[in-house]
Amino acid sequence: MKARLANQIQGIVYLWDPFAWRIARVDLNAGRLDGVESIDRKLVTGSAAGGGILDGLARAIGNWIAPTTAAKVYMDPALAFSPDGARIYALATTASSFTDGGAPSAGVLVLDATTLRLVGHWRPLADLISIRVSDDGRFVYAVGSAGGTESGDRWQASLTVYDTSSGEVREVVGKLGDGWLMFPKPARG
């Protein structure tokens, strides 16, 4: 799954791979690839593998039994612009699974739209699947999916509101139902 976001005023399209944590910028006016950046997971997690050798082995076995990409195949939209176009907010996935106590969502990555570099990371409170920025740019809204485990534990969809100036969680609204909630894609001009 790749996500795309267009800045039609500047004639730029951003392509995001939430599994590989790679973003590309295409200049449509010049007809060329204008930049590619791979986000280093260590900047978010603190280490490449996290934990010791047994942790890495357990993660490798878990990924072999149930590949990470199978855990999350749908995020839409997975990218959003700040109103001034200076920031891109991206949803990303992790290598963890529900079986090791983690959520497949890595949270919200905040990227500089010019350099494509990571400038912030906001931890998820749910398995995030859809993102939107308020019209005034003060808040990012992220939808957490409804779901469950094989053992029968169930949870409903939720909404997390992040303050864009600090990344602080301002509000969490839960129990929004068992169905999929998604923000509509931004209008195309």
PDB file of C-alpha atoms in Angstrom:
ATOM      1  CA  MET A   1       0.000   0.000   0.000  1.00  0.00           C
ATOM      2  CA  LYS A   2       1.371   3.381  -0.997  1.00  0.00           C
ATOM      3  CA  ALA A   3      -0.247   6.693  -0.123  1.00  0.00           C
ATOM      4  CA  ARG A   4      -0.154   9.839  -2.211  1.00  0.00           C
ATOM      5  CA  LEU A   5      -0.795  13.481  -1.478  1.00  0.00           C
ATOM      6  CA  ALA A   6      -0.850  16.292  -4.025  1.00  0.00           C
ATOM      7  CA  ASN A   7      -0.022  19.965  -3.614  1.00  0.00           C
ATOM      8  CA  GLN A   8      -1.816  21.164  -6.726  1.00  0.00           C
ATOM      9  CA  ILE A   9      -0.779  24.805  -6.312  1.00  0.00           C
ATOM     10  CA  GLN A  10       2.910  23.871  -6.469  1.00  0.00           C
ATOM     11  CA  GLY A  11       2.419  20.916  -8.828  1.00  0.00           C
ATOM     12  CA  ILE A  12       3.995  18.416  -6.423  1.00  0.00           C
ATOM     13  CA  VAL A  13       2.929  14.882  -5.506  1.00  0.00           C
ATOM     14  CA  TYR A  14       4.228  13.092  -2.416  1.00  0.00           C
ATOM     15  CA  LEU A  15       4.333   9.276  -2.390  1.00  0.00           C
ATOM     16  CA  TRP A  16       4.539   7.528   0.996  1.00  0.00           C
ATOM     17  CA  ASP A  17       5.281   3.899   1.818  1.00  0.00           C
ATOM     18  CA  PRO A  18       4.114   3.387   5.437  1.00  0.00           C
ATOM     19  CA  PHE A  19       5.822  -0.025   5.670  1.00  0.00           C
ATOM     20  CA  ALA A  20       9.280   1.011   4.415  1.00  0.00           C
ATOM     21  CA  TRP A  21       8.999   4.534   5.898  1.00  0.00           C
ATOM     22  CA  ARG A  22      10.040   6.083   2.581  1.00  0.00           C
ATOM     23  CA  ILE A  23       8.687   9.303   1.070  1.00  0.00           C
ATOM     24  CA  ALA A  24       9.255  10.610  -2.447  1.00  0.00           C
ATOM     25  CA  ARG A  25       8.442  14.006  -3.931  1.00  0.00           C
ATOM     26  CA  VAL A  26       7.608  14.296  -7.637  1.00  0.00           C
ATOM     27  CA  ASP A  27       7.669  17.689  -9.341  1.00  0.00           C
ATOM     28  CA  LEU A  28       4.898  17.432 -11.922  1.00  0.00           C
ATOM     29  CA  ASN A  29       5.801  20.764 -13.582  1.00  0.00           C
ATOM     30  CA  ALA A  30       9.394  19.633 -14.240  1.00  0.00           C
ATOM     31  CA  GLY A  31       8.405  16.000 -14.780  1.00  0.00           C
ATOM     32  CA  ARG A  32      11.020  14.616 -12.413  1.00  0.00           C
ATOM     33  CA  LEU A  33      11.605  12.931  -9.082  1.00  0.00           C
ATOM     34  CA  ASP A  34      12.565  15.809  -6.793  1.00  0.00           C
ATOM     35  CA  GLY A  35      13.574  13.978  -3.623  1.00  0.00           C
ATOM     36  CA  VAL A  36      13.445  10.688  -1.744  1.00  0.00           C
ATOM     37  CA  GLU A  37      13.953  10.208   1.980  1.00  0.00           C
ATOM     38  CA  SER A  38      13.956   7.011   4.017  1.00  0.00           C
ATOM     39  CA  ILE A  39      13.062   7.688   7.634  1.00  0.00           C
ATOM     40  CA  ASP A  40      15.426   5.983  10.066  1.00  0.00           C
ATOM     41  CA  ARG A  41      13.287   3.967  12.500  1.00  0.00           C
ATOM     42  CA  LYS A  42      15.962   4.444  15.172  1.00  0.00           C
ATOM     43  CA  LEU A  43      14.957   8.115  15.344  1.00  0.00           C
ATOM     44  CA  VAL A  44      11.519   6.995  16.556  1.00  0.00           C
ATOM     45  CA  THR A  45      12.192   3.760  18.430  1.00  0.00           C
ATOM     46  CA  GLY A  46      15.612   4.545  19.896  1.00  0.00           C
ATOM     47  CA  SER A  47      17.207   1.438  18.374  1.00  0.00           C
ATOM     48  CA  ALA A  48      17.139  -0.428  15.107  1.00  0.00           C
ATOM     49  CA  ALA A  49      16.144  -3.800  16.524  1.00  0.00           C
ATOM     50  CA  GLY A  50      14.941  -2.835  19.992  1.00  0.00           C
ATOM     51  CA  GLY A  51      15.794  -5.257  22.767  1.00  0.00           C
ATOM     52  CA  GLY A  52      18.344  -8.037  22.747  1.00  0.00           C
ATOM     53  CA  ILE A  53      19.082 -10.960  20.493  1.00  0.00           C
ATOM     54  CA  LEU A  54      16.122 -13.017  21.753  1.00  0.00           C
ATOM     55  CA  ASP A  55      13.819 -10.066  21.097  1.00  0.00           C
ATOM     56  CA  GLY A  56      15.076  -9.914  17.508  1.00  0.00           C
ATOM     57  CA  LEU A  57      14.662 -13.683  17.076  1.00  0.00           C
ATOM     58  CA  ALA A  58      11.104 -13.579  18.463  1.00  0.00           C
ATOM     59  CA  ARG A  59      10.257 -10.704  16.111  1.00  0.00           C
ATOM     60  CA  ALA A  60      11.731 -12.594  13.129  1.00  0.00           C
ATOM     61  CA  ILE A  61       9.709 -15.733  13.934  1.00  0.00           C
ATOM     62  CA  GLY A  62       6.564 -13.656  14.431  1.00  0.00           C
ATOM     63  CA  ASN A  63       7.085 -11.916  11.083  1.00  0.00           C
ATOM     64  CA  TRP A  64       7.583 -15.286   9.399  1.00  0.00           C
ATOM     65  CA  ILE A  65       4.354 -16.674  10.878  1.00  0.00           C
ATOM     66  CA  ALA A  66       2.320 -13.491  10.290  1.00  0.00           C
ATOM     67  CA  PRO A  67       4.129 -10.934   8.122  1.00  0.00           C
ATOM     68  CA  THR A  68       3.866  -7.334   9.301  1.00  0.00           C
ATOM     69  CA  THR A  69       2.231  -6.212   6.061  1.00  0.00           C
ATOM     70  CA  ALA A  70      -0.617  -8.627   6.696  1.00  0.00           C
ATOM     71  CA  ALA A  71      -1.389  -6.885   9.979  1.00  0.00           C
ATOM     72  CA  LYS A  72      -2.317  -3.625   8.312  1.00  0.00           C
ATOM     73  CA  VAL A  73      -3.236  -3.326   4.670  1.00  0.00           C
ATOM     74  CA  TYR A  74      -5.428  -0.247   4.660  1.00  0.00           C
ATOM     75  CA  MET A  75      -4.745   3.314   5.791  1.00  0.00           C
ATOM     76  CA  ASP A  76      -6.617   6.054   4.012  1.00  0.00           C
ATOM     77  CA  PRO A  77      -5.692   8.818   3.924  1.00  0.00           C
ATOM     78  CA  ALA A  78      -2.256   8.043   5.358  1.00  0.00           C
ATOM     79  CA  LEU A  79      -0.882  11.536   4.584  1.00  0.00           C
ATOM     80  CA  ALA A  80      -2.064  15.058   5.345  1.00  0.00           C
ATOM     81  CA  PHE A  81      -0.613  18.558   4.822  1.00  0.00           C
ATOM     82  CA  SER A  82      -0.495  21.393   7.302  1.00  0.00           C
ATOM     83  CA  PRO A  83      -2.558  24.291   5.855  1.00  0.00           C
ATOM     84  CA  ASP A  84       0.617  26.200   4.931  1.00  0.00           C
ATOM     85  CA  GLY A  85       2.096  23.120   3.206  1.00  0.00           C
ATOM     86  CA  ALA A  86       5.235  23.196   5.379  1.00  0.00           C
ATOM     87  CA  ARG A  87       4.534  19.933   7.218  1.00  0.00           C
ATOM     88  CA  ILE A  88       3.366  16.493   6.163  1.00  0.00           C
ATOM     89  CA  TYR A  89       1.732  14.234   8.720  1.00  0.00           C
ATOM     90  CA  ALA A  90       2.155  10.544   7.879  1.00  0.00           C
ATOM     91  CA  LEU A  91       0.803   7.349   9.397  1.00  0.00           C
ATOM     92  CA  ALA A  92       3.330   4.511   9.621  1.00  0.00           C
ATOM     93  CA  THR A  93       3.406   0.884  10.727  1.00  0.00           C
ATOM     94  CA  THR A  94       5.815  -0.945  13.046  1.00  0.00           C
ATOM     95  CA  ALA A  95       7.348  -4.405  12.999  1.00  0.00           C
ATOM     96  CA  SER A  96       5.532  -5.315  16.206  1.00  0.00           C
ATOM     97  CA  SER A  97       2.281  -7.217  16.427  1.00  0.00           C
ATOM     98  CA  PHE A  98      -0.571  -7.449  18.899  1.00  0.00           C
ATOM     99  CA  THR A  99       0.945 -10.658  20.281  1.00  0.00           C
ATOM    100  CA  ASP A 100       3.956  -8.801  21.724  1.00  0.00           C
ATOM    101  CA  GLY A 101       1.789  -6.092  23.281  1.00  0.00           C
ATOM    102  CA  GLY A 102       2.372  -3.433  20.643  1.00  0.00           C
ATOM    103  CA  ALA A 103       0.049  -1.876  18.104  1.00  0.00           C
ATOM    104  CA  PRO A 104       0.837  -2.183  14.386  1.00  0.00           C
ATOM    105  CA  SER A 105       0.693   1.611  14.193  1.00  0.00           C
ATOM    106  CA  ALA A 106       3.917   3.577  14.707  1.00  0.00           C
ATOM    107  CA  GLY A 107       1.849   6.720  15.233  1.00  0.00           C
ATOM    108  CA  VAL A 108       2.098  10.007  13.395  1.00  0.00           C
ATOM    109  CA  LEU A 109       5.390  10.993  11.773  1.00  0.00           C
ATOM    110  CA  VAL A 110       5.815  14.730  11.211  1.00  0.00           C
ATOM    111  CA  LEU A 111       7.900  15.490   8.116  1.00  0.00           C
ATOM    112  CA  ASP A 112       9.291  18.735   6.725  1.00  0.00           C
ATOM    113  CA  ALA A 113       7.713  19.092   3.259  1.00  0.00           C
ATOM    114  CA  THR A 114      10.862  20.717   1.813  1.00  0.00           C
ATOM    115  CA  THR A 115      13.600  18.426   3.149  1.00  0.00           C
ATOM    116  CA  LEU A 116      11.358  15.344   3.657  1.00  0.00           C
ATOM    117  CA  ARG A 117      13.130  14.834   6.986  1.00  0.00           C
ATOM    118  CA  LEU A 118      11.519  13.664  10.206  1.00  0.00           C
ATOM    119  CA  VAL A 119      10.888  16.589  12.572  1.00  0.00           C
ATOM    120  CA  GLY A 120       8.530  14.919  15.038  1.00  0.00           C
ATOM    121  CA  HIS A 121       6.871  11.701  16.132  1.00  0.00           C
ATOM    122  CA  TRP A 122       3.638  11.288  18.071  1.00  0.00           C
ATOM    123  CA  ARG A 123       2.989   7.905  19.662  1.00  0.00           C
ATOM    124  CA  PRO A 124      -0.248   6.098  18.816  1.00  0.00           C
ATOM    125  CA  LEU A 125      -2.948   5.383  21.360  1.00  0.00           C
ATOM    126  CA  ALA A 126      -4.651   3.001  18.899  1.00  0.00           C
ATOM    127  CA  ASP A 127      -4.038   1.296  15.569  1.00  0.00           C
ATOM    128  CA  LEU A 128      -4.214   4.460  13.435  1.00  0.00           C
ATOM    129  CA  ILE A 129      -5.746   4.125   9.970  1.00  0.00           C
ATOM    130  CA  SER A 130      -6.842   7.594   8.828  1.00  0.00           C
ATOM    131  CA  ILE A 131      -5.558  11.142   9.357  1.00  0.00           C
ATOM    132  CA  ARG A 132      -6.796  14.710   8.866  1.00  0.00           C
ATOM    133  CA  VAL A 133      -5.586  18.222   9.805  1.00  0.00           C
ATOM    134  CA  SER A 134      -7.954  20.889  11.109  1.00  0.00           C
ATOM    135  CA  ASP A 135      -8.586  23.815   8.755  1.00  0.00           C
ATOM    136  CA  ASP A 136      -6.655  26.171  11.054  1.00  0.00           C
ATOM    137  CA  GLY A 137      -3.741  23.714  11.360  1.00  0.00           C
ATOM    138  CA  ARG A 138      -3.887  23.546  15.166  1.00  0.00           C
ATOM    139  CA  PHE A 139      -4.885  19.887  15.396  1.00  0.00           C
ATOM    140  CA  VAL A 140      -4.286  16.555  13.714  1.00  0.00           C
ATOM    141  CA  TYR A 141      -7.108  14.029  13.986  1.00  0.00           C
ATOM    142  CA  ALA A 142      -6.241  10.329  13.750  1.00  0.00           C
ATOM    143  CA  VAL A 143      -8.784   7.506  13.594  1.00  0.00           C
ATOM    144  CA  GLY A 144      -8.009   4.276  15.412  1.00  0.00           C
ATOM    145  CA  SER A 145      -9.503   1.166  13.852  1.00  0.00           C
ATOM    146  CA  ALA A 146     -12.035  -1.116  15.430  1.00  0.00           C
ATOM    147  CA  GLY A 147     -10.773  -4.656  15.784  1.00  0.00           C
ATOM    148  CA  GLY A 148     -10.035  -7.646  17.910  1.00  0.00           C
ATOM    149  CA  THR A 149      -7.765 -10.535  18.694  1.00  0.00           C
ATOM    150  CA  GLU A 150      -8.083 -14.240  17.999  1.00  0.00           C
ATOM    151  CA  SER A 151      -8.835 -14.768  21.694  1.00  0.00           C
ATOM    152  CA  GLY A 152     -12.018 -12.719  21.307  1.00  0.00           C
ATOM    153  CA  ASP A 153     -10.952  -9.370  22.797  1.00  0.00           C
ATOM    154  CA  ARG A 154     -12.715  -6.587  20.858  1.00  0.00           C
ATOM    155  CA  TRP A 155     -12.402  -2.800  20.764  1.00  0.00           C
ATOM    156  CA  GLN A 156     -14.288  -0.068  18.974  1.00  0.00           C
ATOM    157  CA  ALA A 157     -13.011   2.670  16.687  1.00  0.00           C
ATOM    158  CA  SER A 158     -11.614   5.817  18.293  1.00  0.00           C
ATOM    159  CA  LEU A 159     -10.419   9.323  17.472  1.00  0.00           C
ATOM    160  CA  THR A 160      -7.223  10.867  18.846  1.00  0.00           C
ATOM    161  CA  VAL A 161      -6.704  14.642  18.634  1.00  0.00           C
ATOM    162  CA  TYR A 162      -3.059  15.811  18.612  1.00  0.00           C
ATOM    163  CA  ASP A 163      -1.936  19.433  19.155  1.00  0.00           C
ATOM    164  CA  THR A 164       0.329  20.271  16.182  1.00  0.00           C
ATOM    165  CA  SER A 165       2.455  22.715  18.184  1.00  0.00           C
ATOM    166  CA  SER A 166       3.557  20.072  20.692  1.00  0.00           C
ATOM    167  CA  GLY A 167       2.281  16.654  19.575  1.00  0.00           C
ATOM    168  CA  GLU A 168       0.404  16.452  22.875  1.00  0.00           C
ATOM    169  CA  VAL A 169      -2.787  14.419  22.904  1.00  0.00           C
ATOM    170  CA  ARG A 170      -5.616  16.887  23.511  1.00  0.00           C
ATOM    171  CA  GLU A 171      -8.575  14.522  23.374  1.00  0.00           C
ATOM    172  CA  VAL A 172      -9.414  10.866  22.872  1.00  0.00           C
ATOM    173  CA  VAL A 173     -12.911   9.867  21.850  1.00  0.00           C
ATOM    174  CA  GLY A 174     -13.583   6.137  22.085  1.00  0.00           C
ATOM    175  CA  LYS A 175     -16.361   3.650  21.546  1.00  0.00           C
ATOM    176  CA  LEU A 176     -17.236   4.973  18.092  1.00  0.00           C
ATOM    177  CA  GLY A 177     -18.548   1.651  16.826  1.00  0.00           C
ATOM    178  CA  ASP A 178     -17.343  -1.597  15.336  1.00  0.00           C
ATOM    179  CA  GLY A 179     -17.223  -0.370  11.733  1.00  0.00           C
ATOM    180  CA  TRP A 180     -14.433   1.291   9.789  1.00  0.00           C
ATOM    181  CA  LEU A 181     -14.167   5.048  10.193  1.00  0.00           C
ATOM    182  CA  MET A 182     -12.169   7.000   7.634  1.00  0.00           C
ATOM    183  CA  PHE A 183     -11.746  10.656   6.833  1.00  0.00           C
ATOM    184  CA  PRO A 184     -12.690  11.549   3.278  1.00  0.00           C
ATOM    185  CA  LYS A 185      -9.744  12.070   0.956  1.00  0.00           C
ATOM    186  CA  PRO A 186      -8.868  15.699   0.286  1.00  0.00           C
ATOM    187  CA  ALA A 187     -10.702  17.114  -2.747  1.00  0.00           C
ATOM    188  CA  ARG A 188      -8.810  17.093  -5.990  1.00  0.00           C
ATOM    189  CA  GLY A 189      -8.964  20.254  -8.019  1.00  0.00           C
TER     190      GLY A 189
END
